[in-house]
Short mmCIF file of C-alpha atoms and ligand atoms in Angstrom, two decimals:
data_model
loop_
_atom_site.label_atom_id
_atom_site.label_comp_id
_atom_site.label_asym_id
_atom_site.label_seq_id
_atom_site.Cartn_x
_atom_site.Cartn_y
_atom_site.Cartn_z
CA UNK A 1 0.00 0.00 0.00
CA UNK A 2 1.50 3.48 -0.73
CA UNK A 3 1.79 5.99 1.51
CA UNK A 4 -1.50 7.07 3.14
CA UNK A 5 -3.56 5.41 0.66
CA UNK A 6 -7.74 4.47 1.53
CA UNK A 7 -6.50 5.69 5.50
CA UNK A 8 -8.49 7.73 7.41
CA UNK A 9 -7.69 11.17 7.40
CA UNK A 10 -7.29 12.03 10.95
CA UNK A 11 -4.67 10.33 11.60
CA UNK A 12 -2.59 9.65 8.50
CA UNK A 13 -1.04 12.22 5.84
CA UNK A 14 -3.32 12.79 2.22
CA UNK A 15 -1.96 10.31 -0.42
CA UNK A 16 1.27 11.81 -1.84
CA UNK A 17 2.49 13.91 0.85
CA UNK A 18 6.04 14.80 0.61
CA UNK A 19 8.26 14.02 4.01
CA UNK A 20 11.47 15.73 3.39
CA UNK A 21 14.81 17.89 4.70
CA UNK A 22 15.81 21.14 3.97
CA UNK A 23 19.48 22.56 3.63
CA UNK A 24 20.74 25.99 2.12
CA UNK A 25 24.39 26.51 0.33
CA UNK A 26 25.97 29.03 2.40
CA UNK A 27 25.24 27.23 5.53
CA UNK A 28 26.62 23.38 4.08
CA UNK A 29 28.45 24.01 0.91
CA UNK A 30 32.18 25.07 1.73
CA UNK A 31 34.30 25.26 -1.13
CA UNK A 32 34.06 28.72 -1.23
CA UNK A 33 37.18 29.60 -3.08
CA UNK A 34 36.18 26.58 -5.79
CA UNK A 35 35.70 25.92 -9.11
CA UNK A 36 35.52 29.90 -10.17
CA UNK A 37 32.76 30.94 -7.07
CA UNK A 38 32.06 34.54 -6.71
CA UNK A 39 32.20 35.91 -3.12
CA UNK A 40 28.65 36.65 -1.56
CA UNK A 41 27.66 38.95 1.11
CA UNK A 42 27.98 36.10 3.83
CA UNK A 43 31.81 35.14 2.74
CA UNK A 44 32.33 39.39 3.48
CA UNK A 45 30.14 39.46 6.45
CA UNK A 46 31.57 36.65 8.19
CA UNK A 47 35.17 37.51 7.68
CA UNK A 48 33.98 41.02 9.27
CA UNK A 49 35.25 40.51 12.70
CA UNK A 50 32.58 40.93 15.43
CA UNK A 51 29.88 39.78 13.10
CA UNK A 52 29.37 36.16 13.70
CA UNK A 53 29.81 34.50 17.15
CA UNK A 54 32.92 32.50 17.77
CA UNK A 55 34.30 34.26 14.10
CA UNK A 56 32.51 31.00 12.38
CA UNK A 57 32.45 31.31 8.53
CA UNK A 58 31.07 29.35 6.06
CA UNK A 59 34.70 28.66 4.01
CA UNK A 60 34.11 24.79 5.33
CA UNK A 61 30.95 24.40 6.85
CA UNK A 62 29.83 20.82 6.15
CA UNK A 63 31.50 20.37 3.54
CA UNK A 64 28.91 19.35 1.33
CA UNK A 65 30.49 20.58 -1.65
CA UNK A 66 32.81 17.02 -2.12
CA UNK A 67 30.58 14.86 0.39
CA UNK A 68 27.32 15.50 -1.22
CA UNK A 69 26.90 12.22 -2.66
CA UNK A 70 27.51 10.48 1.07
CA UNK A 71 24.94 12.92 2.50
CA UNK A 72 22.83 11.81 -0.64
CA UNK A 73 23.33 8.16 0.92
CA UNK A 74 22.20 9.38 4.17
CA UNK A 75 19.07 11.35 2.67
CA UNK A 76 18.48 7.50 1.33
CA UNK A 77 18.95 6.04 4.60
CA UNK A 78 16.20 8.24 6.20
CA UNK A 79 14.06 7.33 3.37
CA UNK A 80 13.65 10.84 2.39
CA UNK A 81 10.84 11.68 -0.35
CA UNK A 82 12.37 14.80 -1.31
CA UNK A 83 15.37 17.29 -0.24
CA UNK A 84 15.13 21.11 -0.41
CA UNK A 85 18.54 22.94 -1.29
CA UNK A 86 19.43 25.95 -2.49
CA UNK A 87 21.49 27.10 -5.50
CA UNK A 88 24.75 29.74 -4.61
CA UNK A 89 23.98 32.31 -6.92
CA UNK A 90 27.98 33.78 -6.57
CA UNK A 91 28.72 30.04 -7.70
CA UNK A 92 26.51 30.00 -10.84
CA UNK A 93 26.87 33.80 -11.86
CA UNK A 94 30.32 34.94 -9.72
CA UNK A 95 29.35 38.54 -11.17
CA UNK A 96 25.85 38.47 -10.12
CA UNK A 97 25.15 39.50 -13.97
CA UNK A 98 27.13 38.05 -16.33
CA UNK A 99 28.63 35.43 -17.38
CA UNK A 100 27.40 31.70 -16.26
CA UNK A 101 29.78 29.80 -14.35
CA UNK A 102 29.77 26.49 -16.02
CA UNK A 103 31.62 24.47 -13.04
CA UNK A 104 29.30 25.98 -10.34
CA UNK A 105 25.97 25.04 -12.54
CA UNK A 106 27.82 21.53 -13.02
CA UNK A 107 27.72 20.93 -9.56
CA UNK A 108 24.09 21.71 -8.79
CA UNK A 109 23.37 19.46 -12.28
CA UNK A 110 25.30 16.41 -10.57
CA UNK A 111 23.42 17.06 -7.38
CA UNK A 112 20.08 17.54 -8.90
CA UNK A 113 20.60 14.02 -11.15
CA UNK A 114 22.05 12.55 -8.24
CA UNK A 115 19.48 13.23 -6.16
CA UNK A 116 16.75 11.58 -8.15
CA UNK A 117 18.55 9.12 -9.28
CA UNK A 118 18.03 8.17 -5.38
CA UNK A 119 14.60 8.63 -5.93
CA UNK A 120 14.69 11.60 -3.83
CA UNK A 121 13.07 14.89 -5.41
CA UNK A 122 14.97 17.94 -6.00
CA UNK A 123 13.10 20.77 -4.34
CA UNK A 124 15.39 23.78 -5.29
CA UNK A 125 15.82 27.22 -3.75
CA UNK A 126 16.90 29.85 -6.04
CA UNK A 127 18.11 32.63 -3.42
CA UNK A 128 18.65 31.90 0.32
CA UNK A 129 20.48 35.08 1.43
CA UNK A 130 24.06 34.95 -0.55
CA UNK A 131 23.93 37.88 -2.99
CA UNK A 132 27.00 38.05 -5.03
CA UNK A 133 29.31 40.51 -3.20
CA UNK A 134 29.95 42.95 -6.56
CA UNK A 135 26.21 43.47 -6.26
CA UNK A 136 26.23 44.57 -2.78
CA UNK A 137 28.97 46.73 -3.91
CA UNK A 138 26.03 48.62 -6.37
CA UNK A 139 23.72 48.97 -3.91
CA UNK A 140 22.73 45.45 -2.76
CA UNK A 141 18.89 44.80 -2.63
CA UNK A 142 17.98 48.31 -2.04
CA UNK A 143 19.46 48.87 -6.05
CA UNK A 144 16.34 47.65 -8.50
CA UNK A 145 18.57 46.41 -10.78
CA UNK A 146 19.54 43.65 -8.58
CA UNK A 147 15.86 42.28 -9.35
CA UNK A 148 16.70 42.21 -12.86
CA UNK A 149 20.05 40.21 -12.28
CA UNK A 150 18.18 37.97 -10.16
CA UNK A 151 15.64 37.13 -12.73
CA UNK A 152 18.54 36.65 -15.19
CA UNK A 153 20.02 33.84 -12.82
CA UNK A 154 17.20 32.20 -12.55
CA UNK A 155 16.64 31.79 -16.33
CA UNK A 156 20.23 30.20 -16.46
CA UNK A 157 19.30 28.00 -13.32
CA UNK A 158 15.81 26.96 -14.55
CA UNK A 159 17.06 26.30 -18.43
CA UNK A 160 19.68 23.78 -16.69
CA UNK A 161 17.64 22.10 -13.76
CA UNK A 162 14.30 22.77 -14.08
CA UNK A 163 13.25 20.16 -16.06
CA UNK A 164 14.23 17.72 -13.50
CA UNK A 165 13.23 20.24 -10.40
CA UNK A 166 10.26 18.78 -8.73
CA UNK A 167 9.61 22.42 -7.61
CA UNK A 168 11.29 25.95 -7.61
CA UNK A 169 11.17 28.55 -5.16
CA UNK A 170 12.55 31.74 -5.90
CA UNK A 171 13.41 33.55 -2.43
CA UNK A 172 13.81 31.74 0.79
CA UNK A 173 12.35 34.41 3.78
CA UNK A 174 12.76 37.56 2.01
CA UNK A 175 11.80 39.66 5.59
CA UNK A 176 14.96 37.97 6.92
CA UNK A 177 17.06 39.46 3.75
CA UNK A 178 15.60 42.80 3.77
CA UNK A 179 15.18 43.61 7.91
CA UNK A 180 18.18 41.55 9.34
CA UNK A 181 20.18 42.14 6.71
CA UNK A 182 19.85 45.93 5.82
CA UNK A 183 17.55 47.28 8.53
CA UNK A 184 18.89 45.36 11.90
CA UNK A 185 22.28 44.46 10.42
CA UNK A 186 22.59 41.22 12.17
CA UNK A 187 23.21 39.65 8.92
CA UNK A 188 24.85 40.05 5.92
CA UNK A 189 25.29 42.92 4.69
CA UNK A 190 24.93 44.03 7.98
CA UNK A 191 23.30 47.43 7.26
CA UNK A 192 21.14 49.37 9.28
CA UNK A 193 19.06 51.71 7.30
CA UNK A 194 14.91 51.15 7.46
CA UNK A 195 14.52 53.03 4.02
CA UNK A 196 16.96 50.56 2.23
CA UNK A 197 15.58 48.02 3.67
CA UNK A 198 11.75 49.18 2.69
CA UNK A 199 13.41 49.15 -0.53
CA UNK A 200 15.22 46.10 0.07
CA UNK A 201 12.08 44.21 0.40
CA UNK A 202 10.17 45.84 -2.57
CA UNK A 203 12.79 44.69 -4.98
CA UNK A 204 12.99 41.36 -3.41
CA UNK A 205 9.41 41.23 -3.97
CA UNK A 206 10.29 42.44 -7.53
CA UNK A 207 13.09 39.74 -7.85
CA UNK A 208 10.58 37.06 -7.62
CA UNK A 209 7.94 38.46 -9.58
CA UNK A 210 10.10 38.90 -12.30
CA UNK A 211 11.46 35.52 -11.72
CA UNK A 212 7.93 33.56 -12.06
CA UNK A 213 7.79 34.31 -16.03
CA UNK A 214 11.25 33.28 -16.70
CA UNK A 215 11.29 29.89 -14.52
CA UNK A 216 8.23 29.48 -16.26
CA UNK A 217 9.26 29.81 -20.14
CA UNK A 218 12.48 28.15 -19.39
CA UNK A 219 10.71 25.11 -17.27
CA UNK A 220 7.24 24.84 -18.18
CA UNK A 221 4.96 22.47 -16.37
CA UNK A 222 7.74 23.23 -12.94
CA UNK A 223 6.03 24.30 -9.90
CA UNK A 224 6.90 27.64 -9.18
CA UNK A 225 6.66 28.94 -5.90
CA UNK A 226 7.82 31.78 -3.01
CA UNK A 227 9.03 30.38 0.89
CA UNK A 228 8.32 32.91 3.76
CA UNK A 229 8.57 32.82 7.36
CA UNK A 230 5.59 33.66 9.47
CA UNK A 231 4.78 33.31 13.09
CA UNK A 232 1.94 34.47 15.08
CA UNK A 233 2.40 37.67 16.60
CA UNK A 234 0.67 37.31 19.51
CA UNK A 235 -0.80 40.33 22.30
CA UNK A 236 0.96 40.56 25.47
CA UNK A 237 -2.44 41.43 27.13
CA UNK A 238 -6.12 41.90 26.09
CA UNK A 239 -5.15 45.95 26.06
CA UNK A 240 -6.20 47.38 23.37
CA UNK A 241 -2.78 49.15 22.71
CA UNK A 242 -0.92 45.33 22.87
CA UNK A 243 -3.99 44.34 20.36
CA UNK A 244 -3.01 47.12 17.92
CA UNK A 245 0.65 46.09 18.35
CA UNK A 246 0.30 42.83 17.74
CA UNK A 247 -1.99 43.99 14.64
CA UNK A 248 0.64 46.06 12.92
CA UNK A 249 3.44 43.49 14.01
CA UNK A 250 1.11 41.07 12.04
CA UNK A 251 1.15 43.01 9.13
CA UNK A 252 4.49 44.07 8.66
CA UNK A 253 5.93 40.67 8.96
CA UNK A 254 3.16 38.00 7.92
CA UNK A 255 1.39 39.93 5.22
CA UNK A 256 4.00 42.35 4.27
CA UNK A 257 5.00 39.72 1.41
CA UNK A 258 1.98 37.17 1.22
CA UNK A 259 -0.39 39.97 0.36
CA UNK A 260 1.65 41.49 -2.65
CA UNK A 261 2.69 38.03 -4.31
CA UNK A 262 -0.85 37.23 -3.62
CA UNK A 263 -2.48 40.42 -5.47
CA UNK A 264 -3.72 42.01 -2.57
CA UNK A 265 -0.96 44.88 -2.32
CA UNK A 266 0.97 46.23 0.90
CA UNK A 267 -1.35 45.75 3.87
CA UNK A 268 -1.84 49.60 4.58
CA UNK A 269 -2.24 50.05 8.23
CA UNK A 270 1.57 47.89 8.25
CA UNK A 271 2.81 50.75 5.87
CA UNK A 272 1.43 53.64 7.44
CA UNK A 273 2.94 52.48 10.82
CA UNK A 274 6.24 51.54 9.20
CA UNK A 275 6.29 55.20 7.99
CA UNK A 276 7.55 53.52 4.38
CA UNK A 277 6.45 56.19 1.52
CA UNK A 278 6.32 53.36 -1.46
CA UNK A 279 8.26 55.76 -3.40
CA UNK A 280 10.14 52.81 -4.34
CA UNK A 281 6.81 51.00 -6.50
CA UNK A 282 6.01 52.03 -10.19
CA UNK A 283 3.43 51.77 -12.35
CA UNK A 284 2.74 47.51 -12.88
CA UNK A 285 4.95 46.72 -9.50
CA UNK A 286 2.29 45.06 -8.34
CA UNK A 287 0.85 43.39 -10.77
CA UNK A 288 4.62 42.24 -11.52
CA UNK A 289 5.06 40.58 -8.34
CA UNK A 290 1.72 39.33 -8.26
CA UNK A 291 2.52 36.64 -10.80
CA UNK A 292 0.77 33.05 -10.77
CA UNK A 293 2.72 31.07 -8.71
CA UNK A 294 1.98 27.08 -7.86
CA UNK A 295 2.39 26.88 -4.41
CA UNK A 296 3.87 28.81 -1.40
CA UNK A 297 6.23 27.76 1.03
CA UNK A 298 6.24 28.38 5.09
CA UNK A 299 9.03 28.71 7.05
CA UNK A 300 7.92 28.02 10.99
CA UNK A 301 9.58 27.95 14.15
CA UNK A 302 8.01 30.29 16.80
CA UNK A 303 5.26 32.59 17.89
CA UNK A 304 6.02 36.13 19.32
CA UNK A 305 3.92 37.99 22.30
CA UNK A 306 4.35 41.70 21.03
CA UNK A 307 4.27 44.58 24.09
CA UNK A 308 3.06 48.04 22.75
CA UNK A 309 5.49 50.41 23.35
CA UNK A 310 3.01 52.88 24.87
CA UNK A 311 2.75 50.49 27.66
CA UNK A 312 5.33 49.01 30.58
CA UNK A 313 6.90 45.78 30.41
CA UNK A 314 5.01 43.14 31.80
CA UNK A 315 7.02 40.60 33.87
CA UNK A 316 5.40 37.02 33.28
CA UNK A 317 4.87 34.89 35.87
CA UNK A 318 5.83 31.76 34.38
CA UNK A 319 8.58 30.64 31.62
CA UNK A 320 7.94 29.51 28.25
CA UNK A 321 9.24 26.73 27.17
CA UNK A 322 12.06 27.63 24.19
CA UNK A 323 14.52 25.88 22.32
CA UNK A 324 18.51 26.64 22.54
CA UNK A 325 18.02 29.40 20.74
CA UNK A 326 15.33 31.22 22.85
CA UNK A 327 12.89 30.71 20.44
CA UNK A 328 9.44 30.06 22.45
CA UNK A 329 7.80 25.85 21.83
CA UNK A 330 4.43 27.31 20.20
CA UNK A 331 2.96 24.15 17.95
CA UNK A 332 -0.40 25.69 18.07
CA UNK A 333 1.32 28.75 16.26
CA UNK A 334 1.36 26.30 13.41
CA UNK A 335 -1.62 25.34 12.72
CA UNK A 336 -2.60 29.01 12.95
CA UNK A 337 0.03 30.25 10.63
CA UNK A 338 -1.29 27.32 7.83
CA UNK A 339 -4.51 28.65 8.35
CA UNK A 340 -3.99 31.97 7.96
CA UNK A 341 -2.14 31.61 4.92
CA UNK A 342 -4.55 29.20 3.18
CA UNK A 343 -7.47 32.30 3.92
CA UNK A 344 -5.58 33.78 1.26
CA UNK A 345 -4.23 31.48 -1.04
CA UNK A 346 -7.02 29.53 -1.20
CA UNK A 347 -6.29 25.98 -3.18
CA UNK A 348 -2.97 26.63 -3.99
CA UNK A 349 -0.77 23.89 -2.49
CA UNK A 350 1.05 24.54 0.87
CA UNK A 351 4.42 23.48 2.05
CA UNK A 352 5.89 23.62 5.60
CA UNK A 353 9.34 24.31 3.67
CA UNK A 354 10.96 24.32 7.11
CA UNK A 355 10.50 23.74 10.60
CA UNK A 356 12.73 22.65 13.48
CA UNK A 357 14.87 23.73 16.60
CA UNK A 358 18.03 23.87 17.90
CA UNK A 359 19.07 22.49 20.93
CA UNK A 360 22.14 21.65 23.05
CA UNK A 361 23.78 18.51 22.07
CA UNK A 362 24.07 15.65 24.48
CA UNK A 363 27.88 15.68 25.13
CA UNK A 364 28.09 11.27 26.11
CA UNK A 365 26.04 11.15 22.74
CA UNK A 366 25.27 13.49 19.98
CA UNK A 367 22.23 11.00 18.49
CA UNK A 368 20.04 11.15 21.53
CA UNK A 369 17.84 14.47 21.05
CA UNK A 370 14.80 13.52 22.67
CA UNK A 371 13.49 17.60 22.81
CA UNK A 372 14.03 17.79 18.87
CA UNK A 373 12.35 14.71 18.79
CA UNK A 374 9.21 16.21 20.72
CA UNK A 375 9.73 19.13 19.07
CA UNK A 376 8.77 17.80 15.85
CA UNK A 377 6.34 15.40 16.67
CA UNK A 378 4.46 18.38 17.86
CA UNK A 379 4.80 20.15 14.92
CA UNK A 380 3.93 17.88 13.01
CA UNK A 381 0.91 16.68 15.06
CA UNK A 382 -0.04 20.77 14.30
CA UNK A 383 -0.10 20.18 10.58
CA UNK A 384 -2.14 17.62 10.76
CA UNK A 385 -4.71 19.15 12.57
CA UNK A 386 -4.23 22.49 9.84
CA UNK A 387 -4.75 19.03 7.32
CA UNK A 388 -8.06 18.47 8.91
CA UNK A 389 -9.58 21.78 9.07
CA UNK A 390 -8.54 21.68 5.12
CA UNK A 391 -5.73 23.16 4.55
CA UNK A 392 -4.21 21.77 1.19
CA UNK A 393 -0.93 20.79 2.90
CA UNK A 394 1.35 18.82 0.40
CA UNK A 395 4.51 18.55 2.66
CA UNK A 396 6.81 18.98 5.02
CA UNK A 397 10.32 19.99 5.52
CA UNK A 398 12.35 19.82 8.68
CA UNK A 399 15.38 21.97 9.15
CA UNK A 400 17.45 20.88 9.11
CA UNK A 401 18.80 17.83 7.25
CA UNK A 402 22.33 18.20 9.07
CA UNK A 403 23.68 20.31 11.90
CA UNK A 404 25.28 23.36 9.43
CA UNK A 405 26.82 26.92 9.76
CA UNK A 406 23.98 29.15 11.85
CA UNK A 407 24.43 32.58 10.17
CA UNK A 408 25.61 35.26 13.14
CA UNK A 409 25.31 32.80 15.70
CA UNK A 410 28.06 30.11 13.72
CA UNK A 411 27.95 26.44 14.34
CA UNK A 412 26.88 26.46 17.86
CA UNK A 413 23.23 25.77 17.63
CA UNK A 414 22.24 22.65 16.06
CA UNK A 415 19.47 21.95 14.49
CA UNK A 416 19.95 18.87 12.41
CA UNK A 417 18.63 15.51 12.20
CA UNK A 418 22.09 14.12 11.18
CA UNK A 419 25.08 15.23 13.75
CA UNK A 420 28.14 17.11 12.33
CA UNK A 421 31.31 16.45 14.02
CA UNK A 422 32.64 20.19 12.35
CA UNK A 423 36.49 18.52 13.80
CA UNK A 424 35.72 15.59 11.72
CA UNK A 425 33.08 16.19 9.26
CA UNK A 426 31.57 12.70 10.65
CA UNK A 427 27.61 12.87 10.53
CA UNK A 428 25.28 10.75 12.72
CA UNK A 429 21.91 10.25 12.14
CA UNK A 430 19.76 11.22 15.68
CA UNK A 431 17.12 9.79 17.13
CA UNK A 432 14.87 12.87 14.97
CA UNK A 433 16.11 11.39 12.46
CA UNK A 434 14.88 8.13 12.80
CA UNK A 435 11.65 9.76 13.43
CA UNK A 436 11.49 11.27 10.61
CA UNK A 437 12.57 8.40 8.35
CA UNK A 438 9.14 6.64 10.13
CA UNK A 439 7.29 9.39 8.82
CA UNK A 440 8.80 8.81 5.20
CA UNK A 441 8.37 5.51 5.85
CA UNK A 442 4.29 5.98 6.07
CA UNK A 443 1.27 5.71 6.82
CA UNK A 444 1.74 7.98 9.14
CA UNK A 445 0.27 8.17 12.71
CA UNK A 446 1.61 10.94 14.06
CA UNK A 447 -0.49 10.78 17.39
O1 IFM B 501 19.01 28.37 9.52
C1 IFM B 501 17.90 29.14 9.23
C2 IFM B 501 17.57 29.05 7.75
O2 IFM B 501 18.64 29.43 6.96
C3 IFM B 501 16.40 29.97 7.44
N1 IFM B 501 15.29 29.72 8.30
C4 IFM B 501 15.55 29.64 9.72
C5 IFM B 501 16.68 28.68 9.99
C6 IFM B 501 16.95 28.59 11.52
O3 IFM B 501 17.28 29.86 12.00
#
């Protein structure tokens, strides 16, 4: 019987849902000096003293540059339907417009082939976060042009893979590139400026709706889709100042890009607050980056309460339970988040294109991760329960496949179901893993 197949709904996974593991180049990859590679903004950043803890860079990471066919074996070994990678765009195009890179393309080609020759479906990622450096150098996101050169590379990258890419997405969490990287500065590029990063994120927004026609022309029949992360922004108290808060913190960060690739525009009471002037968005903008698309990716991990400003701290009573990282256990958050996305997207197909948490390895033995474990089953318990109330979930993603290079906060959190010794470069599948290989290995009961 194949997976999920006649079973009741409530407890098992629709027929041909996707159990699968997500990765993303800068934080595996290494070989960042190989085979003709551009620099990107995170090679620069990261060799910035002071800018990632323990001065971790990516120039090794896991390595997966030379090992990827063992970590395809492992992939195998968890019985993986499908991985989720992303393509370096300083590897393909080191110019960021320009000339192709055939080595770097060669690589994703073997990869991509590779991968399905393991019967495991290439679920690519055409931008997660490492812009070619000489394009920061013009401007960076908050330069329009860069959406142009992005929709270039993605042409090159769609003509090569896309015929055997079970599914394209064209930015991976485009708030995180356009508020940590150019408003906050906590990553690459590491600028703080809210107007570039306004701008930042309307030309990301442009990136990808310029994208959509030329994936689609040069893959036809591909899924084409966007990933964003979203969490609940949740009111610190039934005050009506927290409820406004927690309103505007909505906005700004879950509809900010759903609404726009969606056709609904800039939610307006987000923009007001933001004090953003749009001066940035033409004529057609928005009917640019409101494109078709085939399916939209969500990126969960948390929930946040949001305080008004107006208002004094408030001092809970009790702790919430939160990963290594800090991040608050909210599974409920979840189902919300699926929810609230499918009120807007309607039918389109859904994807949990990551989810996962970081937490303190056990030092007698790296395998035994009993609060990832939980973690996930959790989550994934969550989807279901978004599955039941109808929302067209087709799959799920954890983050990560293998412990990997943390942006600013380097290799210390771990959040992968396969252990990295970084001394080593030995990997160990954990006891999440072996969950989720009995989640590939379906029906699924997940409660
Ligand atoms: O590691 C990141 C990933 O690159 C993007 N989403 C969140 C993950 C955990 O912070």
């Amino acid at each position: 019987m194949r997976k999920g197949d006649g079973l009741a709904r409530d407890t098992f996974v629709p027929p041909g849902f996707v159990w699968g593991a997500a990765t993303a180049s800068y934080q595996i990859e290494g070989a960042v000096h190989e085979d003709g590679r551009g620099e990107s903004i995170w090679d620069r950043f990261a060799h910035t003293p002071g800018r990632v803890a323990n001065a971790d860079t990516g120039d090794i990471a896991c390595d997966h540059y030379h090992r990827y066919r063992a970590d395809i074996a492992l992939m195998s070994q968890l019985g993986l339907d499908a991985y989720r990678f992303s393509v370096a765009w300083p590897r393909v195009v080191p110019t960021g417009a320009g000339p192709v890179n055939a080595a770097g393309l060669d690589f994703y080609d073997r990869l991509t082939d590779e991968l399905r020759a393991a019967g495991i479906a290439p679920h690519i990622t055409l931008y997660h976060w490492d812009l070619p450096q000489v394009l920061e150098d013009r401007g960076g996101w908050a330069n329009r042009e860069t959406a142009d050169a992005f929709a270039a590379y993605a042409d090159v990258v769609a003509r090569r893979l896309g015929d055997r890419a079970a599914a394209i997405a064209t930015l991976n969490e485009p708030w995180c590139s356009a508020h940590l990287g150019y408003r906050l500065g906590i990553h690459a590029p590491g600028r703080t400026d809210a107007a570039a990063a306004y701008a930042s994120a309307h030309h990301l927004l442009m990136a990808h709706g310029l994208a959509v026609p030329a994936i689609r022309a040069a893959a036809p029949g591909t899924p084409i889709g966007i990933v964003l992360n979203l969490e609940p922004k949740r009111p610190a108290s039934p005050h009506p100042l927290d409820l406004e808060a927690a309103g505007i913190a909505h906005d700004q960060y879950n509809r900010w890009f759903l609404d726009p690739v969606m056709g609904l525009g800039y939610p307006a009471d987000g923009r007001r607050d933001a004090g953003w002037t749009g001066a940035e968005v033409r004529p057609r903008d928005m009917e640019v980056i409101a494109a078709p698309i085939d399916f939209v990716g969500i990126n969960y991990y948390t929930s946040r309460t949001i305080r008004s400003p107006l208002l004094p701290p408030l001092h809970p009573i009790a702790s919430p339970e939160v990963t290594a990282l800090g991040w608050e256990v909210d599974p409920g958050g979840l189902t919300e988040i699926l929810e609230f996305v499918a009120s807007r997207t309607g039918s389109l197909p859904l994807y949990v294109t990551e989810n996962g948490a970081a937490y303190a390895e056990d030092p007698l033995d790296p395998t035994r991760d009993p609060e990832r474990t939980g973690y996930l089953q959790r989550h994934v318990a969550a989807a279901l329960t978004a599955i039941e109330h109808g929302v067209p979930l087709r799959g799920y993603f954890a983050w990560s496949l293998i412990d990997n290079f943390e942006w600013a906060e380097g290799y210390r959190p771990r959040f992968g179901l396969i252990a990295v010794d970084f001394e080593t470069q030995e990997r160990r599948i954990r006891d999440s893993g072996r969950y989720w290989a009995s989640l590939a290995a379906g029906p699924t009961r997940a409660r």
